[in-house]
């Protein structure tokens, strides 16, 4: 192949690769500038009461994020569930709460959201110490994978949106895992700018995680869902649910953790 063609191809590839983020940003800007569909607004009104409690500037931001999220992510109905805008917008609104005021790639590793009508059974194979594989079935409300998908129970996504103050929200939970999985497997330490910040995060989260364990050991009333004591990744996801749905409670029980989450999510749900 003549050198000139090789050079032209190389140049074209470089321009194409460096142009991709620009094209993506341009597409997103265009999506955000479209009018928000009136029937989507009705869905927010009916299904996501927390939307109305947000300050107006955050409502506007959330609507723009929803437009990008719905356009970019594939929703797949499972076990006979038909996907419609009701499902797309209700799930997108809760997921995008986690993106407000932040520089975001819109959960860049996530390609699709699988939605079941209700809680779903997951077949799991576990190998015991003797090397025997046992097949088990566990019931789940949601799952988040670092390989590009989230699985949700629609019943529970709806219930999570409807009760904004019970501290349980499966969509917030699974999408907190997605943020955590942006730098590898979920470990309770989502990517943040600056080493000092990551270190402080680790100290505060570990202390709160240990405190929750202590409360459970002493059979005290746990300040967070005991499921958060499973491991640091679950602790971060459970604390995120509490941060958005029971901010007053979290701020009183774990003030330093509340401050870290508020710095990470760049919002203060105490004033909503
Ligand atoms: Zn989890």
Short mmCIF file of C-alpha atoms and ligand atoms in Angstrom, two decimals:
data_model
loop_
_atom_site.label_atom_id
_atom_site.label_comp_id
_atom_site.label_asym_id
_atom_site.label_seq_id
_atom_site.Cartn_x
_atom_site.Cartn_y
_atom_site.Cartn_z
CA UNK A 1 0.00 0.00 0.00
CA UNK A 2 1.46 3.40 -0.90
CA UNK A 3 2.79 5.37 2.07
CA UNK A 4 0.46 8.29 1.37
CA UNK A 5 -2.61 6.04 1.78
CA UNK A 6 -1.24 4.56 5.03
CA UNK A 7 -0.61 8.06 6.41
CA UNK A 8 -4.09 9.20 5.31
CA UNK A 9 -5.72 6.16 6.96
CA UNK A 10 -3.76 6.71 10.19
CA UNK A 11 -4.72 10.40 10.23
CA UNK A 12 -8.36 9.55 9.57
CA UNK A 13 -8.35 7.00 12.44
CA UNK A 14 -6.84 9.51 14.88
CA UNK A 15 -9.38 12.17 13.89
CA UNK A 16 -12.21 9.65 14.17
CA UNK A 17 -11.13 8.50 17.65
CA UNK A 18 -10.57 11.98 19.05
CA UNK A 19 -13.82 13.14 17.45
CA UNK A 20 -15.96 10.45 19.12
CA UNK A 21 -16.22 12.16 22.56
CA UNK A 22 -17.07 15.42 20.79
CA UNK A 23 -19.76 13.74 18.70
CA UNK A 24 -21.16 12.09 21.84
CA UNK A 25 -21.27 15.40 23.70
CA UNK A 26 -22.90 17.08 20.70
CA UNK A 27 -25.57 14.34 20.53
CA UNK A 28 -26.24 14.70 24.25
CA UNK A 29 -26.48 18.46 24.02
CA UNK A 30 -29.02 18.05 21.23
CA UNK A 31 -31.05 15.55 23.30
CA UNK A 32 -31.01 17.86 26.32
CA UNK A 33 -32.23 20.77 24.22
CA UNK A 34 -35.34 18.90 23.00
CA UNK A 35 -38.63 19.78 24.71
CA UNK A 36 -39.45 17.35 27.52
CA UNK A 37 -42.48 15.32 26.31
CA UNK A 38 -45.72 16.29 28.09
CA UNK A 39 -46.66 12.67 28.80
CA UNK A 40 -43.23 12.10 30.39
CA UNK A 41 -44.01 15.01 32.71
CA UNK A 42 -47.28 13.25 33.64
CA UNK A 43 -45.34 10.07 34.39
CA UNK A 44 -43.00 11.99 36.71
CA UNK A 45 -46.00 13.54 38.43
CA UNK A 46 -47.73 10.19 38.92
CA UNK A 47 -44.79 7.91 39.57
CA UNK A 48 -41.92 9.91 41.04
CA UNK A 49 -43.19 12.18 43.85
CA UNK A 50 -39.61 13.09 44.81
CA UNK A 51 -39.35 15.03 41.55
CA UNK A 52 -41.73 17.71 42.87
CA UNK A 53 -39.71 18.16 46.05
CA UNK A 54 -36.51 19.04 44.16
CA UNK A 55 -35.47 22.69 43.73
CA UNK A 56 -36.51 23.96 40.28
CA UNK A 57 -32.97 24.01 38.84
CA UNK A 58 -32.50 20.35 39.80
CA UNK A 59 -35.89 19.43 38.29
CA UNK A 60 -34.72 20.95 35.03
CA UNK A 61 -31.38 19.14 35.19
CA UNK A 62 -33.09 15.86 35.99
CA UNK A 63 -35.42 16.15 33.00
CA UNK A 64 -32.45 16.73 30.66
CA UNK A 65 -30.60 13.75 32.13
CA UNK A 66 -33.70 11.58 31.67
CA UNK A 67 -33.80 12.53 27.97
CA UNK A 68 -30.20 11.40 27.47
CA UNK A 69 -30.58 8.28 29.61
CA UNK A 70 -33.73 7.06 27.82
CA UNK A 71 -32.15 7.71 24.41
CA UNK A 72 -28.89 5.93 25.22
CA UNK A 73 -29.85 2.92 27.32
CA UNK A 74 -31.67 -0.12 26.03
CA UNK A 75 -34.55 -1.34 28.18
CA UNK A 76 -35.39 -5.02 27.86
CA UNK A 77 -38.62 -6.50 29.23
CA UNK A 78 -38.20 -9.94 30.82
CA UNK A 79 -40.73 -12.66 31.71
CA UNK A 80 -43.33 -11.13 29.40
CA UNK A 81 -43.05 -7.52 30.60
CA UNK A 82 -43.70 -5.00 27.81
CA UNK A 83 -41.44 -1.96 28.07
CA UNK A 84 -43.17 1.40 27.73
CA UNK A 85 -42.41 5.03 28.59
CA UNK A 86 -43.90 4.56 32.05
CA UNK A 87 -41.13 2.08 32.85
CA UNK A 88 -38.36 3.97 31.04
CA UNK A 89 -39.08 7.36 32.60
CA UNK A 90 -39.77 6.07 36.14
CA UNK A 91 -36.49 4.15 36.22
CA UNK A 92 -34.46 6.85 34.44
CA UNK A 93 -35.70 9.55 36.86
CA UNK A 94 -34.52 7.62 39.92
CA UNK A 95 -31.21 6.58 38.35
CA UNK A 96 -30.45 10.13 37.21
CA UNK A 97 -30.99 11.52 40.73
CA UNK A 98 -27.46 10.19 41.30
CA UNK A 99 -26.07 12.33 38.46
CA UNK A 100 -27.33 15.78 39.49
CA UNK A 101 -24.69 18.54 39.64
CA UNK A 102 -21.93 16.08 38.70
CA UNK A 103 -19.80 15.72 35.63
CA UNK A 104 -21.23 12.55 34.25
CA UNK A 105 -20.72 10.00 31.52
CA UNK A 106 -24.28 8.68 32.15
CA UNK A 107 -23.17 5.36 33.66
CA UNK A 108 -20.71 4.77 30.81
CA UNK A 109 -20.32 1.02 31.33
CA UNK A 110 -24.06 0.40 31.27
CA UNK A 111 -25.72 -0.67 28.02
CA UNK A 112 -29.03 -2.18 29.03
CA UNK A 113 -31.57 -2.41 31.82
CA UNK A 114 -33.42 -5.69 32.12
CA UNK A 115 -36.78 -5.30 33.79
CA UNK A 116 -38.83 -8.12 35.32
CA UNK A 117 -42.47 -7.63 36.37
CA UNK A 118 -41.57 -8.45 39.99
CA UNK A 119 -38.86 -10.07 42.10
CA UNK A 120 -36.90 -12.53 39.99
CA UNK A 121 -35.18 -15.80 40.73
CA UNK A 122 -31.50 -16.10 39.96
CA UNK A 123 -29.92 -19.47 39.47
CA UNK A 124 -26.58 -19.59 41.25
CA UNK A 125 -24.04 -22.36 41.27
CA UNK A 126 -21.81 -22.54 44.35
CA UNK A 127 -18.93 -24.90 44.86
CA UNK A 128 -18.43 -26.23 48.37
CA UNK A 129 -15.15 -27.16 50.06
CA UNK A 130 -15.42 -30.69 48.68
CA UNK A 131 -15.61 -29.35 45.14
CA UNK A 132 -19.32 -30.22 44.75
CA UNK A 133 -21.35 -27.67 42.79
CA UNK A 134 -24.75 -26.86 44.31
CA UNK A 135 -27.41 -25.19 42.20
CA UNK A 136 -29.44 -22.68 44.16
CA UNK A 137 -32.21 -20.20 43.42
CA UNK A 138 -32.17 -16.84 45.13
CA UNK A 139 -34.88 -14.17 44.80
CA UNK A 140 -33.64 -10.72 43.85
CA UNK A 141 -35.16 -7.26 43.49
CA UNK A 142 -32.23 -5.92 41.51
CA UNK A 143 -28.74 -6.61 40.27
CA UNK A 144 -25.93 -4.50 38.91
CA UNK A 145 -23.17 -5.90 36.76
CA UNK A 146 -19.86 -4.38 35.72
CA UNK A 147 -20.41 -6.08 32.36
CA UNK A 148 -22.97 -3.59 31.14
CA UNK A 149 -26.34 -4.31 32.65
CA UNK A 150 -28.66 -3.64 35.55
CA UNK A 151 -31.59 -5.95 36.34
CA UNK A 152 -34.64 -4.59 38.16
CA UNK A 153 -38.01 -5.71 39.47
CA UNK A 154 -40.58 -3.24 38.10
CA UNK A 155 -42.87 -3.74 41.13
CA UNK A 156 -40.02 -2.77 43.44
CA UNK A 157 -38.80 0.09 41.24
CA UNK A 158 -42.35 1.48 41.39
CA UNK A 159 -42.64 0.96 45.13
CA UNK A 160 -39.23 2.57 45.67
CA UNK A 161 -40.33 5.65 43.75
CA UNK A 162 -43.75 5.85 45.43
CA UNK A 163 -42.42 5.91 49.01
CA UNK A 164 -39.76 8.58 49.09
CA UNK A 165 -39.08 8.42 52.81
CA UNK A 166 -38.74 4.76 53.75
CA UNK A 167 -35.02 4.54 52.89
CA UNK A 168 -35.57 1.69 50.42
CA UNK A 169 -35.07 2.32 46.74
CA UNK A 170 -33.84 -0.50 44.52
CA UNK A 171 -33.08 1.82 41.59
CA UNK A 172 -30.89 4.13 43.69
CA UNK A 173 -29.25 1.02 45.17
CA UNK A 174 -28.36 -0.64 41.86
CA UNK A 175 -27.23 2.58 40.19
CA UNK A 176 -25.02 3.42 43.17
CA UNK A 177 -23.37 0.06 42.40
CA UNK A 178 -23.00 1.21 38.78
CA UNK A 179 -21.12 4.34 39.93
CA UNK A 180 -18.99 2.13 42.16
CA UNK A 181 -18.31 -0.18 39.19
CA UNK A 182 -16.96 2.65 37.03
CA UNK A 183 -13.45 1.82 38.26
CA UNK A 184 -13.73 -1.97 38.40
CA UNK A 185 -15.65 -4.34 40.64
CA UNK A 186 -17.91 -2.71 43.24
CA UNK A 187 -15.96 -2.16 46.47
CA UNK A 188 -17.63 0.83 48.11
CA UNK A 189 -15.09 3.27 46.66
CA UNK A 190 -16.51 4.89 43.52
CA UNK A 191 -14.03 7.00 41.51
CA UNK A 192 -13.47 10.49 42.85
CA UNK A 193 -11.11 13.25 41.95
CA UNK A 194 -8.02 13.47 44.14
CA UNK A 195 -6.16 11.05 46.32
CA UNK A 196 -6.86 12.95 49.56
CA UNK A 197 -10.57 12.74 48.86
CA UNK A 198 -10.41 9.00 48.18
CA UNK A 199 -8.47 8.49 51.41
CA UNK A 200 -10.93 10.49 53.50
CA UNK A 201 -13.80 8.58 51.87
CA UNK A 202 -12.20 5.30 52.81
CA UNK A 203 -11.62 6.34 56.46
CA UNK A 204 -15.19 7.66 56.91
CA UNK A 205 -16.91 4.73 55.17
CA UNK A 206 -14.86 2.13 57.02
CA UNK A 207 -15.66 3.76 60.37
CA UNK A 208 -19.40 3.87 59.60
CA UNK A 209 -19.31 0.29 58.27
CA UNK A 210 -17.62 -0.85 61.50
CA UNK A 211 -20.19 1.09 63.55
CA UNK A 212 -23.06 -0.68 61.76
CA UNK A 213 -21.42 -4.04 62.52
CA UNK A 214 -21.06 -2.98 66.14
CA UNK A 215 -24.74 -2.00 66.37
CA UNK A 216 -25.74 -5.39 64.97
CA UNK A 217 -23.38 -7.25 67.29
CA UNK A 218 -24.77 -5.40 70.33
CA UNK A 219 -28.30 -5.98 69.03
CA UNK A 220 -28.93 -2.22 68.99
CA UNK A 221 -31.35 -0.67 66.52
CA UNK A 222 -29.17 -0.47 63.38
CA UNK A 223 -28.96 3.02 61.85
CA UNK A 224 -28.95 1.52 58.35
CA UNK A 225 -30.49 -1.53 56.71
CA UNK A 226 -28.47 -4.49 58.06
CA UNK A 227 -27.96 -5.62 54.47
CA UNK A 228 -25.39 -2.81 54.31
CA UNK A 229 -23.21 -4.80 56.69
CA UNK A 230 -22.69 -7.50 54.00
CA UNK A 231 -19.63 -5.76 52.54
CA UNK A 232 -18.38 -2.21 51.72
CA UNK A 233 -20.07 -2.22 48.27
CA UNK A 234 -23.48 -2.99 49.78
CA UNK A 235 -22.80 -0.46 52.54
CA UNK A 236 -22.27 2.31 49.98
CA UNK A 237 -25.41 1.31 48.04
CA UNK A 238 -27.59 1.10 51.19
CA UNK A 239 -26.15 4.39 52.51
CA UNK A 240 -26.99 6.01 49.15
CA UNK A 241 -30.63 4.91 49.50
CA UNK A 242 -30.72 6.43 52.96
CA UNK A 243 -28.96 9.62 51.80
CA UNK A 244 -31.65 10.36 49.23
CA UNK A 245 -34.66 9.05 51.15
CA UNK A 246 -33.88 9.56 54.86
CA UNK A 247 -31.31 12.35 54.85
CA UNK A 248 -32.26 13.69 58.29
CA UNK A 249 -31.89 10.27 59.84
CA UNK A 250 -28.55 9.59 58.11
CA UNK A 251 -27.16 13.03 58.99
CA UNK A 252 -27.96 12.39 62.67
CA UNK A 253 -26.78 8.77 62.79
CA UNK A 254 -23.61 9.17 60.67
CA UNK A 255 -22.84 12.90 60.25
CA UNK A 256 -19.42 12.36 58.65
CA UNK A 257 -20.78 9.78 56.25
CA UNK A 258 -23.59 12.17 55.33
CA UNK A 259 -21.01 14.90 54.59
CA UNK A 260 -18.96 12.56 52.38
CA UNK A 261 -22.03 11.43 50.46
CA UNK A 262 -23.16 15.03 50.07
CA UNK A 263 -19.74 15.97 48.66
CA UNK A 264 -19.79 12.95 46.34
CA UNK A 265 -23.36 13.40 45.07
CA UNK A 266 -23.05 17.21 45.12
CA UNK A 267 -26.55 17.68 46.51
CA UNK A 268 -28.05 18.26 49.94
CA UNK A 269 -31.34 16.35 50.27
CA UNK A 270 -31.79 17.89 53.75
CA UNK A 271 -33.13 21.03 52.09
CA UNK A 272 -35.49 19.32 49.61
ZN1 LIG B 1 -26.46 -4.37 46.29
#
